[in-house]
Amino acid sequence: MRIFTRFCQIFRHFLTAPATPSRAHPQAGANALLLASCVVCAAAMAQSAQAVALPGVRLENPGQTAQSAVPVTFGQVFAAGDLPAGSRLLARTEDGQELPLQVDIKARHPDGSVRHALLSTILPVLPAGKTQTLALQAGPAGASSSATPARHTPAELLAGDFDAVVRVMLDGQVYTAAARPALASGRYRSWIDGPLVSEWLVNAPLLDPHGKAHPHLQVRYAIRDYADGRGTRVDVTVENDWAYEPGPRNYTYDVLVDIAGQNVYSKLALTQYHHTRWRKVFWRGTVPQVNVRSDTSYLIASRAVPNYDRHTFVSEWTLRDMGLAWHGPKTEPMATGLANPGMPTTGGRPDIGLIPAWGVTWLLSMDRRARDATLGTADLAGSWSIHYRDQKTDRPISVENYPYMTLLGHAGDTINPRTKKSEAFPDCLDCSNPNVADSAHMPAFNYLPYLLTGDYYQLEELQFWAMWCVFKTNPGYRGNIQGLIHRAQVRDQAWSLRNIAEAAYITPDDDVLKPQLLRLVENNLQWYNANYTNNPGANRLGINVDNAIEYNNKLGIAPWMDDFFTSAVGRLAELGFERALPLLRYKAGFPIARMTQENFCWIFGAAYSINVRATPEGPLYTDLGQAYLPSLRASYGERAEDISRLPCASPAMAQALKLRSGEMTGYAAETTGFPANMQPALAYSVDSGRDGAQQAWEVFSRRSVKPDYGPGPQFAIVPRTLK
C-alpha cells in the first residue's frame, strides 16, 4: 500500500505540474481521469489502513442451555502499534453484526498505542455447546458504535434490594462488612467505568455490634454491574494483611456471605493465616456460562507471553486429568490448588518456569478446564503469608516508601537513617502457616490470569508477590531503596526478576506502583550490566557468579539454574526492557558454548553441575573447554578420563553412559529435565542475535531424545527469530 500511495503522489505531481509546450498532449482528459482514479484508490486504501484487523476472540458456551443477552468482560493485550492512540476498537460477530463494545484502557505502549485493556460486550445469543467468534478491528476515532455514552452508576443497582454482606463469627463476636453503605455514599473506586458495565472497588471494615472495626481482618468487594439488569458479579476478598498493625496473627472463624439477602457461601472454623487473603466470586442473577478463548497466536506474537511452541499437543487426557484434579479441599480458602504448598521442595514440578505448566496448558489449549484450574490456583496465591498492605496507601507495600523494611536481618538493619525510625514489621503472635513461600521456587501465579481477565484481585496479587521478592531480603543486601536482588540464589534472582518485570509491564499506567516497579527493573538491569555486560573484568563464560559457585566443593555451578536466569533476562528483553538485551547477549554465551564448543561435548551441556574453576579460590576458566574434564570427574569419577576420550555424541559414548546415541544427560525425556530447563535459555539466545546461537539451537534440535511437552509445556519455548 505504501508503494502504491507513493506512486500516486508522484503521478499526481506529474499530472498537475504547470503545462509547458513540450508537455502539452491531446490525452490530457485521459490523464485527468487516471489522476482521479488514483486519488480515489489511494483514499480508499488509506481508509482501509485506518481499520486494522485484529485477531478474533472465541466465546464458547460450554453448557447445555442456550443463552441470550450474555454479558462478558475479559482482558485483551495488544501488540505495539496495533491499536494506536485515538483509534476506536470495534467488535463484530461472524455474520457482520457490530456489537456494543466498552473498552477500558489500562496500559499503553511507549508509542501511545494500547497495550492492555478490559473489553466488555453483550452477546445477543450464545447457543448451547456452540462458539461465537468475535472479530476485533481497530478503526478511526469517528467509527460508529451502538453503545450509549452515559456512564453506568450504582444508582440502578441500589434502587433494588442489592447488598453484599460478609459476617465473621470470631471469639464469640459477630463482625459485619456490608458493601451497600459504601456504594450509597460514594466511598468506592472505579475499576471499570462505562455505559455497558461498571465495576466498583469497595473496602469494607469488619465492624462489631458497636461499630468498631476489627484491627486486622477486612473485606474488599469488587462489584461488577452490567446495565439494564443483565447481571451483577460480586467479587469478595477477606484479608488479614495490614503491614504495620500491631499483633498480627492467625485467626480461626466462621464465615457467612450473603448477596441480596441470600446466603451464597459459608464455612466453619476457617483458619486464615497471617498476611494472607482469600477470594470467592458470586453472581446475582443468571450466571453467564462463557469460556473466553483468546487468540493464542496473537498473544504470543504480541510478546506479552513467551514464544511457546504452538505445535505442542495438549491431549484430551491432560485436560481431563486437570479438570478432575480441580475439586475438593485443595480449591478452598487457604489451600494452594495445583501449586506445591511447600515451595522450597526441590525437584522438577509444574510450578517452575516462566509460566507454570497449568498456565501454559491454558494458553495453548484455551480449554475451560485448564482455565478453571489456572484461575483458581491464581486466586489461591493469597494463601501464602507474603501479603503486606500499607495502611497509609491502601496498596501493597513498597520498598520506596519503606526502604529499610525486611523479613530478614537484625533490628538495627531496619532503622531508617533519614527518619531515625524503625521500619521493622510488628512481631507476629501466632505465625504458623503450612504454606511456605520461597522466591527461589515461586510460580508466576497471576500474570497470565490478570492479562486475560483484567480482574483487580489478580493485579494486586501480582504486585504483592513482586514487592515481597524485594522487601523480604536484608536492606543492606538489596541496596535499600534500590531493591537489588543479586545477593540471592541464581534461581531466586531469575524468578524475582520475572515477577518484578511482568508486574511493571502490565500494571496500569495510572497506578502509583507502576513507576516504582519500573524503577526496580531498571535498578537491577543497571546493576547486572555494570557488573557483567559492561565490565571488562567479568567472566568470559557468560555465567552469573553471584551466589552461584556452590557445587562440587565450590568449584562448580548449576547450569540449569543459570539457564533460569538467562531465560528471565530474555523475558525482560521480550517485554521491551531495552537494558535487558545487552545483558541477554552476554548471558547467551554460556548456553551457546555448551552446545557448540569444540572441546566440550554438547551431550553434557545440560549436566546437573559444571565446574568453572580449578580451586575454590582460583580464577574462573576462560574457556568452557577447560571445564570439560573437571566436570566429568565431578560426575563420573574414575570413568571421566575414558569418557572424555570418546567421540562426542558417538554410539560409543552413548553406550558408556547407557544412553541412546545423541541423547543428552540430565533426564532428556522429562518435561522438567535439565535439557528442558536449558531450552528457553537457548531460544532467547537465538533471539538475542548473538553469533553462534543459531548453530547451537540446531545442535540442540537434532538431539535424539526430547520430551513430549503435552503433559507439561512450561519449558516448550522456541526462538522467535529462526532463519
mmCIF file of N, CA, C and O in Angstrom, residues 343 380-387 437-439 442-443 445-446 460-470 499-500:
data_model
loop_
_atom_site.group_PDB
_atom_site.id
_atom_site.type_symbol
_atom_site.label_atom_id
_atom_site.label_comp_id
_atom_site.label_asym_id
_atom_site.label_seq_id
_atom_site.Cartn_x
_atom_site.Cartn_y
_atom_site.Cartn_z
ATOM 1 N N MET A 343 6.952 -24.437 48.895
ATOM 2 C CA MET A 343 7.733 -24.007 47.730
ATOM 3 C C MET A 343 9.202 -24.426 47.790
ATOM 4 O O MET A 343 9.798 -24.678 46.736
ATOM 5 N N LEU A 380 -5.771 -18.681 44.770
ATOM 6 C CA LEU A 380 -5.203 -19.249 45.993
ATOM 7 C C LEU A 380 -3.759 -18.816 46.229
ATOM 8 O O LEU A 380 -3.155 -19.216 47.230
ATOM 9 N N ALA A 381 -3.210 -17.997 45.348
ATOM 10 C CA ALA A 381 -1.904 -17.387 45.634
ATOM 11 C C ALA A 381 -1.976 -16.535 46.891
ATOM 12 O O ALA A 381 -0.949 -16.231 47.500
ATOM 13 N N GLY A 382 -3.187 -16.177 47.290
ATOM 14 C CA GLY A 382 -3.364 -15.422 48.525
ATOM 15 C C GLY A 382 -3.122 -16.225 49.783
ATOM 16 O O GLY A 382 -3.119 -15.656 50.887
ATOM 17 N N SER A 383 -2.889 -17.532 49.666
ATOM 18 C CA SER A 383 -2.776 -18.402 50.839
ATOM 19 C C SER A 383 -1.401 -18.391 51.489
ATOM 20 O O SER A 383 -1.229 -18.975 52.561
ATOM 21 N N TRP A 384 -0.413 -17.779 50.843
ATOM 22 C CA TRP A 384 0.924 -17.689 51.420
ATOM 23 C C TRP A 384 1.082 -16.369 52.170
ATOM 24 O O TRP A 384 0.510 -15.340 51.761
ATOM 25 N N SER A 385 1.859 -16.388 53.224
ATOM 26 C CA SER A 385 1.989 -15.215 54.099
ATOM 27 C C SER A 385 3.010 -14.218 53.555
ATOM 28 O O SER A 385 4.019 -13.910 54.188
ATOM 29 N N ILE A 386 2.696 -13.683 52.375
ATOM 30 C CA ILE A 386 3.603 -12.717 51.747
ATOM 31 C C ILE A 386 2.903 -11.383 51.500
ATOM 32 O O ILE A 386 3.474 -10.488 50.873
ATOM 33 N N HIS A 387 1.677 -11.226 52.000
ATOM 34 C CA HIS A 387 0.848 -10.074 51.671
ATOM 35 C C HIS A 387 0.954 -9.011 52.765
ATOM 36 O O HIS A 387 0.486 -9.221 53.891
ATOM 37 N N ALA A 437 6.355 -19.985 51.542
ATOM 38 C CA ALA A 437 6.782 -19.284 50.329
ATOM 39 C C ALA A 437 8.296 -19.324 50.193
ATOM 40 O O ALA A 437 9.023 -19.308 51.183
ATOM 41 N N ASP A 438 8.756 -19.345 48.956
ATOM 42 C CA ASP A 438 10.189 -19.348 48.675
ATOM 43 C C ASP A 438 10.382 -18.747 47.287
ATOM 44 O O ASP A 438 9.923 -19.324 46.288
ATOM 45 N N SER A 439 11.043 -17.601 47.215
ATOM 46 C CA SER A 439 11.189 -16.926 45.920
ATOM 47 C C SER A 439 12.079 -17.682 44.960
ATOM 48 O O SER A 439 12.077 -17.404 43.756
ATOM 49 N N MET A 442 9.098 -19.902 43.423
ATOM 50 C CA MET A 442 7.727 -19.389 43.343
ATOM 51 C C MET A 442 7.194 -19.424 41.913
ATOM 52 O O MET A 442 7.892 -19.070 40.963
ATOM 53 N N PRO A 443 5.960 -19.842 41.750
ATOM 54 C CA PRO A 443 5.338 -19.821 40.429
ATOM 55 C C PRO A 443 4.952 -18.392 40.043
ATOM 56 O O PRO A 443 4.812 -17.514 40.889
ATOM 57 N N PHE A 445 2.085 -16.943 39.463
ATOM 58 C CA PHE A 445 0.665 -17.244 39.658
ATOM 59 C C PHE A 445 -0.267 -16.366 38.828
ATOM 60 O O PHE A 445 -1.234 -16.846 38.246
ATOM 61 N N ASN A 446 -0.026 -15.072 38.807
ATOM 62 C CA ASN A 446 -1.096 -14.133 38.498
ATOM 63 C C ASN A 446 -0.923 -13.309 37.236
ATOM 64 O O ASN A 446 -1.849 -12.593 36.850
ATOM 65 N N GLU A 460 -3.484 -7.134 41.978
ATOM 66 C CA GLU A 460 -2.866 -6.896 43.278
ATOM 67 C C GLU A 460 -2.048 -8.103 43.740
ATOM 68 O O GLU A 460 -1.002 -7.927 44.369
ATOM 69 N N GLU A 461 -2.491 -9.311 43.423
ATOM 70 C CA GLU A 461 -1.664 -10.469 43.759
ATOM 71 C C GLU A 461 -0.316 -10.397 43.049
ATOM 72 O O GLU A 461 0.735 -10.661 43.639
ATOM 73 N N LEU A 462 -0.346 -10.041 41.777
ATOM 74 C CA LEU A 462 0.887 -9.880 41.018
ATOM 75 C C LEU A 462 1.805 -8.870 41.698
ATOM 76 O O LEU A 462 3.011 -9.080 41.827
ATOM 77 N N GLN A 463 1.237 -7.769 42.171
ATOM 78 C CA GLN A 463 2.029 -6.727 42.824
ATOM 79 C C GLN A 463 2.504 -7.157 44.204
ATOM 80 O O GLN A 463 3.645 -6.856 44.587
ATOM 81 N N PHE A 464 1.661 -7.853 44.960
ATOM 82 C CA PHE A 464 2.077 -8.351 46.276
ATOM 83 C C PHE A 464 3.320 -9.235 46.144
ATOM 84 O O PHE A 464 4.293 -9.084 46.888
ATOM 85 N N TRP A 465 3.279 -10.182 45.206
ATOM 86 C CA TRP A 465 4.398 -11.120 45.057
ATOM 87 C C TRP A 465 5.645 -10.403 44.544
ATOM 88 O O TRP A 465 6.769 -10.708 44.963
ATOM 89 N N ALA A 466 5.465 -9.444 43.633
ATOM 90 C CA ALA A 466 6.619 -8.709 43.109
ATOM 91 C C ALA A 466 7.301 -7.916 44.217
ATOM 92 O O ALA A 466 8.536 -7.897 44.314
ATOM 93 N N MET A 467 6.522 -7.258 45.057
ATOM 94 C CA MET A 467 7.108 -6.463 46.134
ATOM 95 C C MET A 467 7.751 -7.352 47.199
ATOM 96 O O MET A 467 8.820 -7.034 47.723
ATOM 97 N N TRP A 468 7.124 -8.477 47.499
ATOM 98 C CA TRP A 468 7.686 -9.383 48.502
ATOM 99 C C TRP A 468 9.050 -9.903 48.070
ATOM 100 O O TRP A 468 9.949 -10.069 48.904
ATOM 101 N N CYS A 469 9.227 -10.157 46.768
ATOM 102 C CA CYS A 469 10.525 -10.612 46.261
ATOM 103 C C CYS A 469 11.647 -9.688 46.702
ATOM 104 O O CYS A 469 12.783 -10.123 46.895
ATOM 105 N N VAL A 470 11.326 -8.411 46.837
ATOM 106 C CA VAL A 470 12.338 -7.412 47.133
ATOM 107 C C VAL A 470 12.465 -7.159 48.626
ATOM 108 O O VAL A 470 13.561 -7.245 49.200
ATOM 109 N N ASN A 499 9.053 -11.740 38.082
ATOM 110 C CA ASN A 499 7.866 -11.201 38.736
ATOM 111 C C ASN A 499 7.838 -9.688 38.717
ATOM 112 O O ASN A 499 6.800 -9.066 38.441
ATOM 113 N N ILE A 500 8.967 -9.060 39.023
ATOM 114 C CA ILE A 500 9.020 -7.598 39.072
ATOM 115 C C ILE A 500 8.766 -7.018 37.685
ATOM 116 O O ILE A 500 8.004 -6.059 37.518
#
